[in-house]
PDB file of C-alpha atoms and ligand atoms in Angstrom:
ATOM      1  CA  UNK A   7     -15.322   0.936  13.109  1.00  0.00           C
ATOM      2  CA  UNK A   8     -14.221   0.350  16.659  1.00  0.00           C
ATOM      3  CA  UNK A   9     -11.192   2.127  17.639  1.00  0.00           C
ATOM      4  CA  UNK A  10      -9.347   0.724  20.520  1.00  0.00           C
ATOM      5  CA  UNK A  11      -6.380   2.028  21.908  1.00  0.00           C
ATOM      6  CA  UNK A  12      -3.152  -0.425  22.687  1.00  0.00           C
ATOM      7  CA  UNK A  13      -0.218   0.065  24.987  1.00  0.00           C
ATOM      8  CA  UNK A  14       3.039  -0.919  25.947  1.00  0.00           C
ATOM      9  CA  UNK A  15       3.969  -1.569  22.519  1.00  0.00           C
ATOM     10  CA  UNK A  16       7.296  -0.521  20.432  1.00  0.00           C
ATOM     11  CA  UNK A  17       6.191   2.008  17.684  1.00  0.00           C
ATOM     12  CA  UNK A  18       9.622   2.336  15.788  1.00  0.00           C
ATOM     13  CA  UNK A  19      10.778  -1.239  14.610  1.00  0.00           C
ATOM     14  CA  UNK A  20      13.344  -2.444  12.158  1.00  0.00           C
ATOM     15  CA  UNK A  21      12.214  -2.201   8.350  1.00  0.00           C
ATOM     16  CA  UNK A  22      13.315  -4.708   5.915  1.00  0.00           C
ATOM     17  CA  UNK A  23      13.199  -2.443   2.810  1.00  0.00           C
ATOM     18  CA  UNK A  24      16.634  -1.313   1.219  1.00  0.00           C
ATOM     19  CA  UNK A  25      18.120   1.380   2.550  1.00  0.00           C
ATOM     20  CA  UNK A  26      15.471   1.867   5.355  1.00  0.00           C
ATOM     21  CA  UNK A  27      16.435   0.574   8.854  1.00  0.00           C
ATOM     22  CA  UNK A  28      13.093   1.742  10.413  1.00  0.00           C
ATOM     23  CA  UNK A  29       9.318   1.834  10.136  1.00  0.00           C
ATOM     24  CA  UNK A  30       6.488   2.968  11.727  1.00  0.00           C
ATOM     25  CA  UNK A  31       2.923   2.117  11.694  1.00  0.00           C
ATOM     26  CA  UNK A  32       0.547   4.380  13.030  1.00  0.00           C
ATOM     27  CA  UNK A  33      -2.292   2.118  13.435  1.00  0.00           C
ATOM     28  CA  UNK A  34      -2.308  -1.777  14.382  1.00  0.00           C
ATOM     29  CA  UNK A  35      -4.786  -3.045  11.976  1.00  0.00           C
ATOM     30  CA  UNK A  36      -5.831  -1.654   8.770  1.00  0.00           C
ATOM     31  CA  UNK A  37      -9.638  -0.804   8.149  1.00  0.00           C
ATOM     32  CA  UNK A  38      -8.880  -1.127   4.201  1.00  0.00           C
ATOM     33  CA  UNK A  39      -9.692  -4.769   4.768  1.00  0.00           C
ATOM     34  CA  UNK A  40      -8.033  -5.775   1.229  1.00  0.00           C
ATOM     35  CA  UNK A  41      -9.580  -9.296   0.426  1.00  0.00           C
ATOM     36  CA  UNK A  42      -6.331 -10.229  -0.961  1.00  0.00           C
ATOM     37  CA  UNK A  43      -3.984  -9.101   2.322  1.00  0.00           C
ATOM     38  CA  UNK A  44      -1.575 -11.589   3.556  1.00  0.00           C
ATOM     39  CA  UNK A  45      -1.560  -9.857   6.951  1.00  0.00           C
ATOM     40  CA  UNK A  46      -4.978 -10.454   7.585  1.00  0.00           C
ATOM     41  CA  UNK A  47      -4.242 -13.786   8.454  1.00  0.00           C
ATOM     42  CA  UNK A  48      -2.206 -12.917  11.232  1.00  0.00           C
ATOM     43  CA  UNK A  49      -4.281  -9.575  12.353  1.00  0.00           C
ATOM     44  CA  UNK A  50      -5.050  -9.457  16.141  1.00  0.00           C
ATOM     45  CA  UNK A  51      -8.440  -7.860  15.697  1.00  0.00           C
ATOM     46  CA  UNK A  52     -10.987  -8.411  13.005  1.00  0.00           C
ATOM     47  CA  UNK A  53      -9.990  -5.436  10.589  1.00  0.00           C
ATOM     48  CA  UNK A  54     -13.636  -5.014   9.172  1.00  0.00           C
ATOM     49  CA  UNK A  55     -14.751  -4.019  12.801  1.00  0.00           C
ATOM     50  CA  UNK A  56     -11.930  -2.942  14.722  1.00  0.00           C
ATOM     51  CA  UNK A  57      -8.413  -1.507  14.470  1.00  0.00           C
ATOM     52  CA  UNK A  58      -6.211   0.103  17.171  1.00  0.00           C
ATOM     53  CA  UNK A  59      -4.194   2.868  17.807  1.00  0.00           C
ATOM     54  CA  UNK A  60      -1.248   3.657  19.903  1.00  0.00           C
ATOM     55  CA  UNK A  61      -1.664   5.467  23.384  1.00  0.00           C
ATOM     56  CA  UNK A  62      -0.193   8.726  23.365  1.00  0.00           C
ATOM     57  CA  UNK A  63       1.899   8.391  20.054  1.00  0.00           C
ATOM     58  CA  UNK A  64       3.536  11.508  19.945  1.00  0.00           C
ATOM     59  CA  UNK A  65       4.965  10.852  23.427  1.00  0.00           C
ATOM     60  CA  UNK A  66       6.561   7.576  22.977  1.00  0.00           C
ATOM     61  CA  UNK A  67       7.586   8.027  19.586  1.00  0.00           C
ATOM     62  CA  UNK A  68       9.585  11.048  21.014  1.00  0.00           C
ATOM     63  CA  UNK A  69      10.996   8.749  23.462  1.00  0.00           C
ATOM     64  CA  UNK A  70      11.918   6.138  21.114  1.00  0.00           C
ATOM     65  CA  UNK A  71      13.171   8.415  18.333  1.00  0.00           C
ATOM     66  CA  UNK A  72      15.595   9.986  20.435  1.00  0.00           C
ATOM     67  CA  UNK A  73      17.530   6.692  20.403  1.00  0.00           C
ATOM     68  CA  UNK A  74      18.075   6.997  16.899  1.00  0.00           C
ATOM     69  CA  UNK A  75      19.916   9.411  14.367  1.00  0.00           C
ATOM     70  CA  UNK A  76      17.367  11.634  12.261  1.00  0.00           C
ATOM     71  CA  UNK A  77      16.679   9.410   9.222  1.00  0.00           C
ATOM     72  CA  UNK A  78      13.856   8.431   6.711  1.00  0.00           C
ATOM     73  CA  UNK A  79      11.144   6.181   8.613  1.00  0.00           C
ATOM     74  CA  UNK A  80       9.045   4.187   6.556  1.00  0.00           C
ATOM     75  CA  UNK A  81       5.290   4.172   6.879  1.00  0.00           C
ATOM     76  CA  UNK A  82       2.805   1.862   5.388  1.00  0.00           C
ATOM     77  CA  UNK A  83       4.942  -1.543   5.887  1.00  0.00           C
ATOM     78  CA  UNK A  84       2.173  -3.608   7.680  1.00  0.00           C
ATOM     79  CA  UNK A  85      -0.997  -1.214   7.791  1.00  0.00           C
ATOM     80  CA  UNK A  86      -1.746   2.099   5.902  1.00  0.00           C
ATOM     81  CA  UNK A  87      -0.998   5.111   7.523  1.00  0.00           C
ATOM     82  CA  UNK A  88      -4.085   7.020   5.698  1.00  0.00           C
ATOM     83  CA  UNK A  89      -6.682   4.476   6.228  1.00  0.00           C
ATOM     84  CA  UNK A  90     -10.025   6.383   6.817  1.00  0.00           C
ATOM     85  CA  UNK A  91      -9.801   6.816  10.470  1.00  0.00           C
ATOM     86  CA  UNK A  92      -6.909   8.943  10.243  1.00  0.00           C
ATOM     87  CA  UNK A  93      -9.061  11.496   8.977  1.00  0.00           C
ATOM     88  CA  UNK A  94     -10.206  11.826  12.370  1.00  0.00           C
ATOM     89  CA  UNK A  95      -7.470  10.209  14.579  1.00  0.00           C
ATOM     90  CA  UNK A  96      -4.283  11.836  13.002  1.00  0.00           C
ATOM     91  CA  UNK A  97      -1.993   9.629  14.421  1.00  0.00           C
ATOM     92  CA  UNK A  98      -0.039   9.749  10.972  1.00  0.00           C
ATOM     93  CA  UNK A  99      -0.115  13.526  11.095  1.00  0.00           C
ATOM     94  CA  UNK A 100       1.090  13.552  14.682  1.00  0.00           C
ATOM     95  CA  UNK A 101       3.918  11.137  13.883  1.00  0.00           C
ATOM     96  CA  UNK A 102       5.469  13.268  10.711  1.00  0.00           C
ATOM     97  CA  UNK A 103       5.027  16.512  12.950  1.00  0.00           C
ATOM     98  CA  UNK A 104       7.243  15.134  15.256  1.00  0.00           C
ATOM     99  CA  UNK A 105       9.565  13.674  12.386  1.00  0.00           C
ATOM    100  CA  UNK A 106       9.728  16.978  11.149  1.00  0.00           C
ATOM    101  CA  UNK A 107      10.549  18.494  14.447  1.00  0.00           C
ATOM    102  CA  UNK A 108      13.396  16.016  14.936  1.00  0.00           C
ATOM    103  CA  UNK A 109      15.191  16.535  11.601  1.00  0.00           C
ATOM    104  CA  UNK A 110      13.585  12.941  10.270  1.00  0.00           C
ATOM    105  CA  UNK A 111      11.636  12.094   6.801  1.00  0.00           C
ATOM    106  CA  UNK A 112       9.089   9.859   6.068  1.00  0.00           C
ATOM    107  CA  UNK A 113       8.596   7.326   2.836  1.00  0.00           C
ATOM    108  CA  UNK A 114       4.984   6.692   2.635  1.00  0.00           C
ATOM    109  CA  UNK A 115       3.099   4.092   0.993  1.00  0.00           C
ATOM    110  CA  UNK A 116      -0.759   4.395   0.933  1.00  0.00           C
ATOM    111  CA  UNK A 117      -3.991   3.663  -1.047  1.00  0.00           C
ATOM    112  CA  UNK A 118      -5.418   6.918   0.019  1.00  0.00           C
ATOM    113  CA  UNK A 119      -5.580  10.410  -1.047  1.00  0.00           C
ATOM    114  CA  UNK A 120      -5.821  12.059   2.580  1.00  0.00           C
ATOM    115  CA  UNK A 121      -2.093  11.888   2.195  1.00  0.00           C
ATOM    116  CA  UNK A 122      -2.560  15.415   0.254  1.00  0.00           C
ATOM    117  CA  UNK A 123      -3.847  16.999   3.836  1.00  0.00           C
ATOM    118  CA  UNK A 124       0.229  16.490   4.711  1.00  0.00           C
ATOM    119  CA  UNK A 125       1.691  17.984   1.924  1.00  0.00           C
ATOM    120  CA  UNK A 126       2.591  20.922   3.973  1.00  0.00           C
ATOM    121  CA  UNK A 127       4.690  18.889   6.606  1.00  0.00           C
ATOM    122  CA  UNK A 128       5.931  16.706   3.653  1.00  0.00           C
ATOM    123  CA  UNK A 129       7.583  19.463   1.757  1.00  0.00           C
ATOM    124  CA  UNK A 130       9.384  21.012   4.529  1.00  0.00           C
ATOM    125  CA  UNK A 131      10.971  17.308   5.098  1.00  0.00           C
ATOM    126  CA  UNK A 132      14.579  17.034   3.378  1.00  0.00           C
ATOM    127  CA  UNK A 133      13.820  13.484   1.765  1.00  0.00           C
ATOM    128  CA  UNK A 134      10.206  12.815   1.948  1.00  0.00           C
ATOM    129  CA  UNK A 135       8.738  10.412  -0.637  1.00  0.00           C
ATOM    130  CA  UNK A 136       4.988   8.897  -1.117  1.00  0.00           C
ATOM    131  CA  UNK A 137       4.076   6.247  -3.201  1.00  0.00           C
ATOM    132  CA  UNK A 138       0.214   4.971  -3.856  1.00  0.00           C
ATOM    133  CA  UNK A 139      -0.469   1.501  -4.770  1.00  0.00           C
ATOM    134  CA  UNK A 140      -3.000   0.443  -7.190  1.00  0.00           C
ATOM    135  CA  UNK A 141      -4.261  -2.419  -8.798  1.00  0.00           C
ATOM    136  CA  UNK A 142      -7.538  -2.230 -10.264  1.00  0.00           C
ATOM    137  CA  UNK A 143      -8.154  -0.465 -13.581  1.00  0.00           C
ATOM    138  CA  UNK A 144     -11.972  -0.014 -12.798  1.00  0.00           C
ATOM    139  CA  UNK A 145     -13.768   0.891  -9.586  1.00  0.00           C
ATOM    140  CA  UNK A 146     -16.315  -1.878  -9.914  1.00  0.00           C
ATOM    141  CA  UNK A 147     -13.709  -4.668 -10.038  1.00  0.00           C
ATOM    142  CA  UNK A 148     -11.834  -2.574  -7.132  1.00  0.00           C
ATOM    143  CA  UNK A 149     -14.962  -2.763  -4.806  1.00  0.00           C
ATOM    144  CA  UNK A 150     -15.168  -6.535  -4.849  1.00  0.00           C
ATOM    145  CA  UNK A 151     -11.357  -6.900  -3.671  1.00  0.00           C
ATOM    146  CA  UNK A 152     -10.855  -3.533  -1.395  1.00  0.00           C
ATOM    147  CA  UNK A 153     -13.953  -2.210  -0.475  1.00  0.00           C
ATOM    148  CA  UNK A 154     -12.795   0.485   1.755  1.00  0.00           C
ATOM    149  CA  UNK A 155     -10.177   2.327  -0.144  1.00  0.00           C
ATOM    150  CA  UNK A 156     -10.386   5.226  -2.629  1.00  0.00           C
ATOM    151  CA  UNK A 157     -10.711   5.078  -6.148  1.00  0.00           C
ATOM    152  CA  UNK A 158      -7.862   4.518  -8.643  1.00  0.00           C
ATOM    153  CA  UNK A 159      -8.314   8.142  -9.759  1.00  0.00           C
ATOM    154  CA  UNK A 160      -8.117  10.036  -7.084  1.00  0.00           C
ATOM    155  CA  UNK A 161      -4.787   8.291  -5.875  1.00  0.00           C
ATOM    156  CA  UNK A 162      -3.408   9.175  -8.935  1.00  0.00           C
ATOM    157  CA  UNK A 163      -4.690  12.859  -8.554  1.00  0.00           C
ATOM    158  CA  UNK A 164      -3.190  12.662  -5.165  1.00  0.00           C
ATOM    159  CA  UNK A 165       0.290  11.527  -6.544  1.00  0.00           C
ATOM    160  CA  UNK A 166       0.042  14.675  -9.238  1.00  0.00           C
ATOM    161  CA  UNK A 167      -0.441  17.240  -6.510  1.00  0.00           C
ATOM    162  CA  UNK A 168       2.318  15.666  -4.239  1.00  0.00           C
ATOM    163  CA  UNK A 169       4.469  16.010  -7.240  1.00  0.00           C
ATOM    164  CA  UNK A 170       3.495  19.363  -7.883  1.00  0.00           C
ATOM    165  CA  UNK A 171       4.164  20.291  -4.575  1.00  0.00           C
ATOM    166  CA  UNK A 172       7.715  19.179  -4.962  1.00  0.00           C
ATOM    167  CA  UNK A 173       7.776  15.867  -2.715  1.00  0.00           C
ATOM    168  CA  UNK A 174       9.367  12.569  -4.448  1.00  0.00           C
ATOM    169  CA  UNK A 175       6.668  10.560  -5.866  1.00  0.00           C
ATOM    170  CA  UNK A 176       6.359   6.658  -6.797  1.00  0.00           C
ATOM    171  CA  UNK A 177       3.676   4.313  -7.413  1.00  0.00           C
ATOM    172  CA  UNK A 178       3.119   0.579  -7.001  1.00  0.00           C
ATOM    173  CA  UNK A 179       1.088  -1.586  -9.441  1.00  0.00           C
ATOM    174  CA  UNK A 180       0.305  -4.303  -6.873  1.00  0.00           C
ATOM    175  CA  UNK A 181      -1.082  -6.783  -6.562  1.00  0.00           C
ATOM    176  CA  UNK A 182      -1.634  -7.467 -10.324  1.00  0.00           C
ATOM    177  CA  UNK A 183      -4.178 -10.077 -10.735  1.00  0.00           C
ATOM    178  CA  UNK A 184      -3.725 -12.333 -13.799  1.00  0.00           C
ATOM    179  CA  UNK A 185      -6.035 -11.562 -16.390  1.00  0.00           C
ATOM    180  CA  UNK A 186      -8.023  -9.022 -14.081  1.00  0.00           C
ATOM    181  CA  UNK A 187      -5.165  -6.209 -13.943  1.00  0.00           C
ATOM    182  CA  UNK A 188      -4.141  -4.690 -17.016  1.00  0.00           C
ATOM    183  CA  UNK A 189      -0.707  -3.116 -15.663  1.00  0.00           C
ATOM    184  CA  UNK A 190       0.513  -1.798 -18.873  1.00  0.00           C
ATOM    185  CA  UNK A 191      -2.782   0.896 -18.965  1.00  0.00           C
ATOM    186  CA  UNK A 192      -2.411   1.674 -14.962  1.00  0.00           C
ATOM    187  CA  UNK A 193       1.259   2.359 -15.852  1.00  0.00           C
ATOM    188  CA  UNK A 194       0.261   4.806 -18.369  1.00  0.00           C
ATOM    189  CA  UNK A 195      -2.056   6.593 -15.915  1.00  0.00           C
ATOM    190  CA  UNK A 196       0.721   6.495 -13.417  1.00  0.00           C
ATOM    191  CA  UNK A 197       3.800   7.503 -15.360  1.00  0.00           C
ATOM    192  CA  UNK A 198       3.080  11.359 -15.737  1.00  0.00           C
ATOM    193  CA  UNK A 199       2.978  11.392 -11.802  1.00  0.00           C
ATOM    194  CA  UNK A 200       5.210   8.753 -10.628  1.00  0.00           C
ATOM    195  CA  UNK A 201       9.214   9.301 -10.717  1.00  0.00           C
ATOM    196  CA  UNK A 202       9.698   5.451 -10.020  1.00  0.00           C
ATOM    197  CA  UNK A 203       7.116   2.356 -10.608  1.00  0.00           C
ATOM    198  CA  UNK A 204       7.194  -1.030  -9.264  1.00  0.00           C
ATOM    199  CA  UNK A 205       5.225  -4.045 -10.379  1.00  0.00           C
ATOM    200  CA  UNK A 206       4.267  -6.852  -8.091  1.00  0.00           C
ATOM    201  CA  UNK A 207       1.935 -10.044  -9.215  1.00  0.00           C
ATOM    202  CA  UNK A 208      -0.520 -11.552  -6.413  1.00  0.00           C
ATOM    203  CA  UNK A 209       1.661 -13.404  -4.317  1.00  0.00           C
ATOM    204  CA  UNK A 210      -0.113 -16.129  -2.111  1.00  0.00           C
ATOM    205  CA  UNK A 211       1.784 -18.990  -1.171  1.00  0.00           C
ATOM    206  CA  UNK A 212      -0.771 -21.417   0.284  1.00  0.00           C
ATOM    207  CA  UNK A 213      -3.117 -22.847  -1.913  1.00  0.00           C
ATOM    208  CA  UNK A 214      -5.307 -24.308   0.880  1.00  0.00           C
ATOM    209  CA  UNK A 215      -5.031 -21.059   2.911  1.00  0.00           C
ATOM    210  CA  UNK A 216      -7.400 -18.275   4.054  1.00  0.00           C
ATOM    211  CA  UNK A 217      -5.877 -15.603   1.514  1.00  0.00           C
ATOM    212  CA  UNK A 218      -6.587 -17.783  -1.521  1.00  0.00           C
ATOM    213  CA  UNK A 219      -9.748 -19.136  -0.399  1.00  0.00           C
ATOM    214  CA  UNK A 220     -11.214 -15.709  -0.305  1.00  0.00           C
ATOM    215  CA  UNK A 221     -10.021 -14.218  -3.350  1.00  0.00           C
ATOM    216  CA  UNK A 222     -11.286 -17.551  -4.952  1.00  0.00           C
ATOM    217  CA  UNK A 223     -14.456 -17.139  -3.471  1.00  0.00           C
ATOM    218  CA  UNK A 224     -14.634 -13.549  -5.418  1.00  0.00           C
ATOM    219  CA  UNK A 225     -13.488 -14.860  -8.286  1.00  0.00           C
ATOM    220  CA  UNK A 226     -15.772 -17.719  -8.555  1.00  0.00           C
ATOM    221  CA  UNK A 227     -18.811 -15.362  -7.944  1.00  0.00           C
ATOM    222  CA  UNK A 228     -17.805 -12.474 -10.310  1.00  0.00           C
ATOM    223  CA  UNK A 229     -15.458 -13.735 -12.801  1.00  0.00           C
ATOM    224  CA  UNK A 230     -15.990 -17.531 -12.772  1.00  0.00           C
ATOM    225  CA  UNK A 231     -14.786 -18.397 -16.277  1.00  0.00           C
ATOM    226  CA  UNK A 232     -11.332 -16.504 -15.399  1.00  0.00           C
ATOM    227  CA  UNK A 233     -11.154 -18.203 -12.322  1.00  0.00           C
ATOM    228  CA  UNK A 234      -9.329 -21.562 -13.289  1.00  0.00           C
ATOM    229  CA  UNK A 235      -6.811 -19.565 -15.630  1.00  0.00           C
ATOM    230  CA  UNK A 236      -6.176 -16.713 -12.391  1.00  0.00           C
ATOM    231  CA  UNK A 237      -5.412 -19.863 -10.343  1.00  0.00           C
ATOM    232  CA  UNK A 238      -2.922 -21.863 -12.366  1.00  0.00           C
ATOM    233  CA  UNK A 239      -1.186 -18.245 -13.137  1.00  0.00           C
ATOM    234  CA  UNK A 240      -1.364 -17.006  -9.301  1.00  0.00           C
ATOM    235  CA  UNK A 241       0.411 -20.605  -8.191  1.00  0.00           C
ATOM    236  CA  UNK A 242       3.058 -20.865 -11.064  1.00  0.00           C
ATOM    237  CA  UNK A 243       5.342 -17.776 -11.968  1.00  0.00           C
ATOM    238  CA  UNK A 244       6.206 -19.628 -14.941  1.00  0.00           C
ATOM    239  CA  UNK A 245       2.614 -19.635 -16.276  1.00  0.00           C
ATOM    240  CA  UNK A 246       2.680 -17.880 -19.732  1.00  0.00           C
ATOM    241  CA  UNK A 247       0.674 -14.953 -18.525  1.00  0.00           C
ATOM    242  CA  UNK A 248       3.693 -13.975 -16.550  1.00  0.00           C
ATOM    243  CA  UNK A 249       5.725 -14.365 -19.475  1.00  0.00           C
ATOM    244  CA  UNK A 250       3.831 -12.287 -21.851  1.00  0.00           C
ATOM    245  CA  UNK A 251       3.557  -9.520 -18.880  1.00  0.00           C
ATOM    246  CA  UNK A 252       7.222  -9.531 -18.640  1.00  0.00           C
ATOM    247  CA  UNK A 253       7.802  -9.231 -22.083  1.00  0.00           C
ATOM    248  CA  UNK A 254       5.204  -6.243 -22.724  1.00  0.00           C
ATOM    249  CA  UNK A 255       6.650  -4.389 -19.243  1.00  0.00           C
ATOM    250  CA  UNK A 256      10.347  -4.709 -20.736  1.00  0.00           C
ATOM    251  CA  UNK A 257       9.271  -3.008 -24.140  1.00  0.00           C
ATOM    252  CA  UNK A 258       7.186  -0.488 -22.416  1.00  0.00           C
ATOM    253  CA  UNK A 259      10.074   0.570 -20.369  1.00  0.00           C
ATOM    254  CA  UNK A 260      12.318   0.629 -23.206  1.00  0.00           C
ATOM    255  CA  UNK A 261       9.933   2.734 -25.307  1.00  0.00           C
ATOM    256  CA  UNK A 262       9.211   5.049 -22.553  1.00  0.00           C
ATOM    257  CA  UNK A 263      12.096   4.980 -20.973  1.00  0.00           C
ATOM    258  CA  UNK A 264      10.533   4.667 -17.543  1.00  0.00           C
ATOM    259  CA  UNK A 265      12.014   3.997 -14.332  1.00  0.00           C
ATOM    260  CA  UNK A 266      10.188   1.018 -14.178  1.00  0.00           C
ATOM    261  CA  UNK A 267      10.848  -2.180 -11.680  1.00  0.00           C
ATOM    262  CA  UNK A 268       9.277  -5.471 -12.251  1.00  0.00           C
ATOM    263  CA  UNK A 269       9.090  -8.232  -9.540  1.00  0.00           C
ATOM    264  CA  UNK A 270       6.616 -10.866 -11.209  1.00  0.00           C
TER     265      UNK A 270
HETATM  266  S1  SF4 B   7      -4.360  -1.321   2.402  1.00  0.00           S
HETATM  267 FE1  SF4 B   7      -2.253  -2.874   2.411  1.00  0.00          FE
HETATM  268  S2  SF4 B   7      -2.354  -2.950   4.864  1.00  0.00           S
HETATM  269 FE2  SF4 B   7      -4.305  -2.339   4.447  1.00  0.00          FE
HETATM  270  S3  SF4 B   7      -5.825  -3.874   3.935  1.00  0.00           S
HETATM  271 FE3  SF4 B   7      -5.136  -3.459   2.128  1.00  0.00          FE
HETATM  272  S4  SF4 B   7      -3.363  -4.700   1.593  1.00  0.00           S
HETATM  273 FE4  SF4 B   7      -3.502  -4.684   3.746  1.00  0.00          FE
END
């Protein structure tokens, strides 16, 4: 992976999430390179070959952060803060240490278990939260769609360790790929370790765009019998697949009294 440096780019940006005003992406680009990722279409570099880091992230962040009141900053909005190069470049770790020093907190979304490295910092923050997202029950299917991410088991184990350390935890089952993702089974595995779980379906707007073309190529090659029903469901939120899944999840939520938020 080629890691280049970008300069003169604002690091703290507005965040569209409820109750969080600002977000930081420690990396520009994401070497996880999930084939369904909507952001690939607007990527500034080819994420399979090159991502970027901010030049002197601590100095610049320090300047920007002094202009806002201490609060929770979201990390993981456009790119994964714990993508593999974080083990070496520590952009996320450095940002977290600065947040802690300045009385800020972080809410993190990742697909990696590298986040457990930073438990020591996270547990000192007043309000830190970490969520992991998972989409695949078995790793052979996962590797087809997101070859550079961690095993599902490792992500769940990371949640377990974070919760044990007293850090607030959450999970996203995302994206649910119709007929491939068994959301109920994943929720079953996640529930003991996540205080809240969100479920999102695979969202692709443009049937003729690159995002669907890439996903369909994988489906046609590895799941030829399912490609047509998956396509039908992806482009129709009224499809019976979603109706049944919503019913099953509503029953699961009720039976198990889960903090489950379904957005299908
Ligand atoms: S981890 Fe998230 S940001 Fe990174 S490629 Fe995958 S979906 Fe995109």
